[in-house]
PDB file of C-alpha atoms in Angstrom:
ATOM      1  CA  UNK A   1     -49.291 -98.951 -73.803  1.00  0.00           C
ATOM      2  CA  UNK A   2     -49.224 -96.720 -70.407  1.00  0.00           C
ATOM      3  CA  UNK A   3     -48.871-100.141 -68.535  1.00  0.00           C
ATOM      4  CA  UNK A   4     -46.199-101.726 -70.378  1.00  0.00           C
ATOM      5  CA  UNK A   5     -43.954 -98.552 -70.181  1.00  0.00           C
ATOM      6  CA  UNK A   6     -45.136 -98.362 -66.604  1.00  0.00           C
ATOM      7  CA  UNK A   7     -44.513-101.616 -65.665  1.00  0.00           C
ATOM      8  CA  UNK A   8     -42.308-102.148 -62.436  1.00  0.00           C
ATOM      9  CA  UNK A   9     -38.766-103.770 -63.271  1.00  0.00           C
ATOM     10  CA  UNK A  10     -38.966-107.870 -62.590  1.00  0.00           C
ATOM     11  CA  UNK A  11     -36.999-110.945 -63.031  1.00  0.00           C
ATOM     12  CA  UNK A  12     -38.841-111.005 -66.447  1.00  0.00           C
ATOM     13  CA  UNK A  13     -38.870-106.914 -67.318  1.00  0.00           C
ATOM     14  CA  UNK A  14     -35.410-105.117 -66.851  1.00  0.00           C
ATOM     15  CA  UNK A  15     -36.025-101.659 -66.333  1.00  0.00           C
ATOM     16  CA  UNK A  16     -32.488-100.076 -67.606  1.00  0.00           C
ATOM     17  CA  UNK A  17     -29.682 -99.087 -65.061  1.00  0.00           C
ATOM     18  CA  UNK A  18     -28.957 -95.710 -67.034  1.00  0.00           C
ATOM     19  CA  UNK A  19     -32.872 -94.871 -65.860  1.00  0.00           C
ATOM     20  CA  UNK A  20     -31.804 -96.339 -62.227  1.00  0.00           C
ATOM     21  CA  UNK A  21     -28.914 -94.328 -62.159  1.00  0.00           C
ATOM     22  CA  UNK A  22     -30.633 -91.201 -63.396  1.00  0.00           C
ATOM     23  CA  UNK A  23     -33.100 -91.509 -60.628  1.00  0.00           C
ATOM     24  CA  UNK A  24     -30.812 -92.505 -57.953  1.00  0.00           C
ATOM     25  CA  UNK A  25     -29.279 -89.329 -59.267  1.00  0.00           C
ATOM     26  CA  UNK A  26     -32.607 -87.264 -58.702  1.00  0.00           C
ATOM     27  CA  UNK A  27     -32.895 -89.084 -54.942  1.00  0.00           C
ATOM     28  CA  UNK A  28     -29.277 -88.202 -53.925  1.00  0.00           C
ATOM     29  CA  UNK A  29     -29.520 -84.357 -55.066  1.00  0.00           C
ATOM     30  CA  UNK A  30     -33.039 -84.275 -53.978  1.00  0.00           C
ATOM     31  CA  UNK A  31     -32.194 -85.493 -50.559  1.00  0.00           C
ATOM     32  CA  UNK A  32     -28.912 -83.435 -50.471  1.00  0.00           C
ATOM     33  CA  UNK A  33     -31.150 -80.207 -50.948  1.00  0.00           C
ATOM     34  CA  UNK A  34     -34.098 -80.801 -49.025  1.00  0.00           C
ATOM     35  CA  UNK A  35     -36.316 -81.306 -52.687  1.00  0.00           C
ATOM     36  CA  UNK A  36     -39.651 -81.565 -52.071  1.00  0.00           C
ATOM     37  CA  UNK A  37     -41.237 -84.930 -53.690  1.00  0.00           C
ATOM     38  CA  UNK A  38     -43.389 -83.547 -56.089  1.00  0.00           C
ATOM     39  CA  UNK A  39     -40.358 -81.745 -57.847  1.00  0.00           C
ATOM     40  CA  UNK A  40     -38.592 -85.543 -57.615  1.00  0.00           C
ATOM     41  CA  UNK A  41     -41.391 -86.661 -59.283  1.00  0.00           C
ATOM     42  CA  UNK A  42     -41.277 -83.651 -61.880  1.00  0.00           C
ATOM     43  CA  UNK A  43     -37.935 -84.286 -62.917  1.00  0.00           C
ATOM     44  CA  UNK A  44     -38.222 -87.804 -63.328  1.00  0.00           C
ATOM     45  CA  UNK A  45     -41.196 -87.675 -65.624  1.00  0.00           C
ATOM     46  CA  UNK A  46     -39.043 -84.765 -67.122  1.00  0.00           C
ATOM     47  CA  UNK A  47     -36.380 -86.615 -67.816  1.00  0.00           C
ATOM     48  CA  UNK A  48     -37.406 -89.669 -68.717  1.00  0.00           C
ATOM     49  CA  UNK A  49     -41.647 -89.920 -69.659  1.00  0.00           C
ATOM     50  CA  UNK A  50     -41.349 -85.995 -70.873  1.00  0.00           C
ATOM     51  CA  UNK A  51     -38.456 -86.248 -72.943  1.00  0.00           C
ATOM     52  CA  UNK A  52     -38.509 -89.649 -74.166  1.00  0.00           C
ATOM     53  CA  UNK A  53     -41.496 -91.509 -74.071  1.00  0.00           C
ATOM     54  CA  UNK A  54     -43.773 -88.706 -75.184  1.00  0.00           C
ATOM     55  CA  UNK A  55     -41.708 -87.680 -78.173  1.00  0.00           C
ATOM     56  CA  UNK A  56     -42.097 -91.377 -79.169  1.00  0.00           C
ATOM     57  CA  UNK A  57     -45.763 -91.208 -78.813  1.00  0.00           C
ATOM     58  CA  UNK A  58     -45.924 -88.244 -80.585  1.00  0.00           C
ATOM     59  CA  UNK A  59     -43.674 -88.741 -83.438  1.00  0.00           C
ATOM     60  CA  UNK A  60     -43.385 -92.109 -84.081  1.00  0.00           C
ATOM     61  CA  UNK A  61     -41.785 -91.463 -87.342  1.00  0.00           C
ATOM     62  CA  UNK A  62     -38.545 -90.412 -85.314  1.00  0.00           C
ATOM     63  CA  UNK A  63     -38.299 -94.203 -85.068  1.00  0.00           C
ATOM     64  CA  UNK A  64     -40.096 -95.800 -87.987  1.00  0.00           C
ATOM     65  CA  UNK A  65     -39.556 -95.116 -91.438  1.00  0.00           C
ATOM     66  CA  UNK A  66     -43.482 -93.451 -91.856  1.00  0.00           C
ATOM     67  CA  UNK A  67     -45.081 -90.628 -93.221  1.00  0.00           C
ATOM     68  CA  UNK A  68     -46.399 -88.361 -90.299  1.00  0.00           C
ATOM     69  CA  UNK A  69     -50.705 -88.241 -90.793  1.00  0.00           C
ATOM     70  CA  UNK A  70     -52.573 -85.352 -89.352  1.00  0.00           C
ATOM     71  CA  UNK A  71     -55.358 -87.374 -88.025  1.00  0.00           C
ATOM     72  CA  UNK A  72     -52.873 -89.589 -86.730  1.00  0.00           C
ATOM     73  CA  UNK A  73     -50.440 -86.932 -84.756  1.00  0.00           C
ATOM     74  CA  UNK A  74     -54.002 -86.064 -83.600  1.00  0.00           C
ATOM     75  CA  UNK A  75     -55.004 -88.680 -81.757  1.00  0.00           C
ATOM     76  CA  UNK A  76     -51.712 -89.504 -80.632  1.00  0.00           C
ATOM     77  CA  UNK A  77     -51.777 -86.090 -79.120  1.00  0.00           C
ATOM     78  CA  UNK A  78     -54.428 -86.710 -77.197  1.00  0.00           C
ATOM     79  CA  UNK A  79     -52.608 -89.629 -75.801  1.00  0.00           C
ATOM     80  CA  UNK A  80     -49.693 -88.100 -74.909  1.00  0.00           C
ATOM     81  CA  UNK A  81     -51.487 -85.441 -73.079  1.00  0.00           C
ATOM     82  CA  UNK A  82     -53.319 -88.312 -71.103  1.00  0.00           C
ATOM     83  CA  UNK A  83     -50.156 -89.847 -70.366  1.00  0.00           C
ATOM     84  CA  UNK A  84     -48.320 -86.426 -69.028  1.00  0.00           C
ATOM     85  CA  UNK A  85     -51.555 -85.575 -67.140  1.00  0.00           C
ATOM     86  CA  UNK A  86     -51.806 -89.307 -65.781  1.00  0.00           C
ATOM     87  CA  UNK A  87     -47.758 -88.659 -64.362  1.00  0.00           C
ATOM     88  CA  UNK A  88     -48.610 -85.296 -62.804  1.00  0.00           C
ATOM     89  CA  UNK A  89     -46.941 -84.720 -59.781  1.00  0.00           C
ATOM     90  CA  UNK A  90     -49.823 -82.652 -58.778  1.00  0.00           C
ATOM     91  CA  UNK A  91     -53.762 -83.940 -59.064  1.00  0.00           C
ATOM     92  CA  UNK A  92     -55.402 -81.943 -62.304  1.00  0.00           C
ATOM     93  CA  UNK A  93     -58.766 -81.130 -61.736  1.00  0.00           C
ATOM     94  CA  UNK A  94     -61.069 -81.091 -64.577  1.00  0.00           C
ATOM     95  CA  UNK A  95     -64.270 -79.050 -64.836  1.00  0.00           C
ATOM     96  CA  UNK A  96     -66.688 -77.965 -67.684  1.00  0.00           C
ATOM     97  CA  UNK A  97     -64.182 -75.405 -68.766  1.00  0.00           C
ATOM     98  CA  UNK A  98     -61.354 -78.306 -69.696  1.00  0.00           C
ATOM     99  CA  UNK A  99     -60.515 -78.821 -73.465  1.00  0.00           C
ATOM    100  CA  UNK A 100     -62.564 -81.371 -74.997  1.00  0.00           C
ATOM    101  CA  UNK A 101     -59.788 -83.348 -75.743  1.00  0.00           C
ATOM    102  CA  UNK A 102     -58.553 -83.288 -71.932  1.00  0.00           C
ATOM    103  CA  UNK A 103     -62.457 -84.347 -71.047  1.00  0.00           C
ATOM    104  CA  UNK A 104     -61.934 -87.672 -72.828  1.00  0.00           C
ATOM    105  CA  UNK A 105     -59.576 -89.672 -70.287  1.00  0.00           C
ATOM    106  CA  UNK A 106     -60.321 -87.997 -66.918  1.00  0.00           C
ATOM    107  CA  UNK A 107     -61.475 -91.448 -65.703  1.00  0.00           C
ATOM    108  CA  UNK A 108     -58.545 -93.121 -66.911  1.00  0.00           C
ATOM    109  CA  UNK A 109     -56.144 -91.208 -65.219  1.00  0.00           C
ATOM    110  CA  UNK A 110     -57.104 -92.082 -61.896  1.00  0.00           C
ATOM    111  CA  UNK A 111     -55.954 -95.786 -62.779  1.00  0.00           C
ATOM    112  CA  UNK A 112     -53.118 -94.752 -64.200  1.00  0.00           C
ATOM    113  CA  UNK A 113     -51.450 -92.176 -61.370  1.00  0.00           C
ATOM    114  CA  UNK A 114     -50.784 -95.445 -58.845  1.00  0.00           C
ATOM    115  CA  UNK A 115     -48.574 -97.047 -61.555  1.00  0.00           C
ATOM    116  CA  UNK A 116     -46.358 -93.909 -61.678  1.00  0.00           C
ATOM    117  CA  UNK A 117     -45.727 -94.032 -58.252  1.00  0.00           C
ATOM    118  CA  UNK A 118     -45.319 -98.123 -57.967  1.00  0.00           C
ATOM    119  CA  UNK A 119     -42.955 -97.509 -60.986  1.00  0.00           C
ATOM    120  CA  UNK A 120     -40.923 -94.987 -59.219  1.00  0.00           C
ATOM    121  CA  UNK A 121     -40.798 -97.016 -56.139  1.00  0.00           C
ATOM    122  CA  UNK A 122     -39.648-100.134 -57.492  1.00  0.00           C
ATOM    123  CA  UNK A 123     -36.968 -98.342 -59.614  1.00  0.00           C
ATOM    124  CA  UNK A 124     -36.065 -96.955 -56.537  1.00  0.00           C
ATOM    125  CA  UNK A 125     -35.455-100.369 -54.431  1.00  0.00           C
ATOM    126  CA  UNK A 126     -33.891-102.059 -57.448  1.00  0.00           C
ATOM    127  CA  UNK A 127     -30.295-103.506 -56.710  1.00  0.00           C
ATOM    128  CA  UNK A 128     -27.724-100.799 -56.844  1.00  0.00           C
ATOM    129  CA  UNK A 129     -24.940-101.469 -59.589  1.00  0.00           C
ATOM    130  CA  UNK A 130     -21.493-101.069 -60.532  1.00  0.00           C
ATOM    131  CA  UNK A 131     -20.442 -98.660 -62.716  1.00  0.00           C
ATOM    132  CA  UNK A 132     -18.726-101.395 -64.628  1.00  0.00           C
ATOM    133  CA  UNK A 133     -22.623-103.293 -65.234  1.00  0.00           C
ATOM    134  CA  UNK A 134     -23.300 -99.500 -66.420  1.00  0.00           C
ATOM    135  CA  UNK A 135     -21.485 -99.101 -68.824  1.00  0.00           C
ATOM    136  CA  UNK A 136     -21.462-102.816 -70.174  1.00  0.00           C
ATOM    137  CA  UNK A 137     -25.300-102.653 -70.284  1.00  0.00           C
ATOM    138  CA  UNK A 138     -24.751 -99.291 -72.485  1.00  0.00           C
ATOM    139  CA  UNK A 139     -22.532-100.800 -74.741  1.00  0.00           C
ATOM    140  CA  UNK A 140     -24.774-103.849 -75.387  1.00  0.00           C
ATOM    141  CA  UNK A 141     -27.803-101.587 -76.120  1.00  0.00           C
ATOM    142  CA  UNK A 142     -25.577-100.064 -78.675  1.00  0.00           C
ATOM    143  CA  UNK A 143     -25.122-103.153 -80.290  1.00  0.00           C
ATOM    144  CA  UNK A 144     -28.957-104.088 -79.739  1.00  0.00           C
ATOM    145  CA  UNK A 145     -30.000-101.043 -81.970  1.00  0.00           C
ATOM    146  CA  UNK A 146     -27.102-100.596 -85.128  1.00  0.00           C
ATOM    147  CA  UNK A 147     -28.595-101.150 -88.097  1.00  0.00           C
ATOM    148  CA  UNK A 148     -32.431-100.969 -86.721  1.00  0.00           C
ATOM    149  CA  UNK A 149     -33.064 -97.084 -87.532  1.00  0.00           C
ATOM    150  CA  UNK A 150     -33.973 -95.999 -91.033  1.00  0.00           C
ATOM    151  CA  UNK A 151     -31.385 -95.080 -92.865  1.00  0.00           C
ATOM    152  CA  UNK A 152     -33.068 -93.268 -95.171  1.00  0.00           C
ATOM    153  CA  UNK A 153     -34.996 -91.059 -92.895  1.00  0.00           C
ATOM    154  CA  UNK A 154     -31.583 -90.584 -91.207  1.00  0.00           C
ATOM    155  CA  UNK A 155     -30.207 -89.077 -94.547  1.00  0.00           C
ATOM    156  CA  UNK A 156     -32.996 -87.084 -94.974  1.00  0.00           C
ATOM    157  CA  UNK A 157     -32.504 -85.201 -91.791  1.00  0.00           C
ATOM    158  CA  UNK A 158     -29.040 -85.350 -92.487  1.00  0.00           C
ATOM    159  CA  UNK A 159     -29.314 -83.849 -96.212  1.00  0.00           C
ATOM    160  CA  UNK A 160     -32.417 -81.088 -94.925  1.00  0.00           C
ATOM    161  CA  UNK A 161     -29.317 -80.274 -91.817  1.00  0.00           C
ATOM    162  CA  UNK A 162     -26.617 -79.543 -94.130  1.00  0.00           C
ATOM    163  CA  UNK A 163     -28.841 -77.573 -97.153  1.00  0.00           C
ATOM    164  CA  UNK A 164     -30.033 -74.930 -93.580  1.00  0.00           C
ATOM    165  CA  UNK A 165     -26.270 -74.784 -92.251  1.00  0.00           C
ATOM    166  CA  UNK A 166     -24.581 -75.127 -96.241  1.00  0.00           C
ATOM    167  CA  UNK A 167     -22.384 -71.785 -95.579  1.00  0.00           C
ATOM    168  CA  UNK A 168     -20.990 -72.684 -92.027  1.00  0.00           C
ATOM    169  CA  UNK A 169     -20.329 -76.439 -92.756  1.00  0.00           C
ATOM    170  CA  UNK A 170     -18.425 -75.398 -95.892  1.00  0.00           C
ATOM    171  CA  UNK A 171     -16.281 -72.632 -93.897  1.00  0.00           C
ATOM    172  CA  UNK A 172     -15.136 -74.895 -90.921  1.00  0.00           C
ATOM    173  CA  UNK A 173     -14.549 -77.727 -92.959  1.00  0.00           C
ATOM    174  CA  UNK A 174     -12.346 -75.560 -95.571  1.00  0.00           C
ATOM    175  CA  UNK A 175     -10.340 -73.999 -91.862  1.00  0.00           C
ATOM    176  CA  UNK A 176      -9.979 -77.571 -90.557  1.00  0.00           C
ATOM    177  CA  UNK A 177      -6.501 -78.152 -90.960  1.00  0.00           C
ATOM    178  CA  UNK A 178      -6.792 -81.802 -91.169  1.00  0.00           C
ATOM    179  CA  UNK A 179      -8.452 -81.781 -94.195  1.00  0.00           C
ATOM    180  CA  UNK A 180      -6.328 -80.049 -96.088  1.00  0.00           C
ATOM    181  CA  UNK A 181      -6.878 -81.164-100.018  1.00  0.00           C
ATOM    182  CA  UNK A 182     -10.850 -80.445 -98.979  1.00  0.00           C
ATOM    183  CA  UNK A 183     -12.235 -83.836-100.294  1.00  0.00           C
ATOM    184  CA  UNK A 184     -14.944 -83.515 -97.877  1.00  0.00           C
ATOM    185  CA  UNK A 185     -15.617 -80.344 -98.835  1.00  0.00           C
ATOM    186  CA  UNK A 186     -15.738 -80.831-103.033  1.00  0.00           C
ATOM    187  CA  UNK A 187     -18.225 -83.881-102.006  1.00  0.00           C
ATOM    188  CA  UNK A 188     -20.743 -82.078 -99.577  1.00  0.00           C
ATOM    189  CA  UNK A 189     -20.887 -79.530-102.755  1.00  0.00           C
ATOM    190  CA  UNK A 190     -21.508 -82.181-105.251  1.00  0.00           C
ATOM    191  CA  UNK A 191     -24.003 -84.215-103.179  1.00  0.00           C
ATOM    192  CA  UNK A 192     -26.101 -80.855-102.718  1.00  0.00           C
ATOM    193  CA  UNK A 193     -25.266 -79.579-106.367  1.00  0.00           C
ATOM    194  CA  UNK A 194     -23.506 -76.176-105.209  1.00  0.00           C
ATOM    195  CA  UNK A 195     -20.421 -75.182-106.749  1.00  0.00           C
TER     196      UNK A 195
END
């Protein structure tokens, strides 16, 4: 898994321009304010291993339409933690005294940490872009993904949002002046049986 996310963008593996730009980003500030590398480094696995591929790890069912398993989210803990420790900007030293769980990949790390850095690096001497390919590239990744998210999961979340924030959704949308004859309103208090 750490080596296909990992891998270095080729002829046959497009690493997206939104990442290249967000880096290129990082590079330009970095270099504007005299940033040291190993905050470089921090925000981009912030940004982008952090943020993104760890909360995918972690939560899978943000994606698929499964229950969540303790043992599971476990174990897939434990991975994630191997992963953030393997893109450290700065070289974790283990000892006795390290959580168990931390004890179980120290050797694998040591593979991993070059393939953060290669990764980095070849993002970094991809061809630069037009902001025109940007957003075109966007657009077709929208496309790529409508229709592939569970729906009902997404209903869920979006049934468990409005029963927490029931009083405020009802006020603004009975102020909205576009609504006027409150449609909206009458059928967010039928679908959650409030009257």
């Amino acid at each position: 898994m750490f080596k296909a996310i990992m891998k270095p963008p080729s002829d046959a593996h497009k690493v997206p321009l939104a990442i290249k730009y967000l880096f290129d980003l990082f590079d330009k500030e970095g270099k504007t304010h005299d940033v040291d590398g190993s905050i470089l480094k921090t925000w981009k696995n912030n940004s982008f291993l952090a943020r993104f591929w760890v909360q995918v790890i972690t939560h899978p069912n943000f994606i698929f339409d499964i229950a969540p398993m303790r043992s599971v989210e476990v174990a897939l803990d434990i991975i994630s933690r191997m992963f953030l420790d393997s893109c450290s900007a700065v070289k974790i030293k283990f000892t006795k005294k390290s959580p168990v769980n931390r004890l179980l990949y120290t050797k694998e790390i040591e593979n991993y940490r070059p393939l953060v850095d290669q990764f980095y690096s070849s993002v970094r001497d991809m061809p630069d872009f037009t902001r025109s390919e940007l957003v075109k590239e966007l657009e077709e990744s929208g496309k790529n993904f409508s229709g592939l998210f569970s729906k009902s999961s997404t209903l869920s979340h979006l049934h468990l949002y409005a029963e927490e924030h029931y009083p405020e959704l009802i006020k603004t949308l009975e102020e909205d002046e576009f609504e006027g004859n409150n449609d909206i309103t009458d059928e967010l208090r039928a679908i959650l049986d409030k009257d």
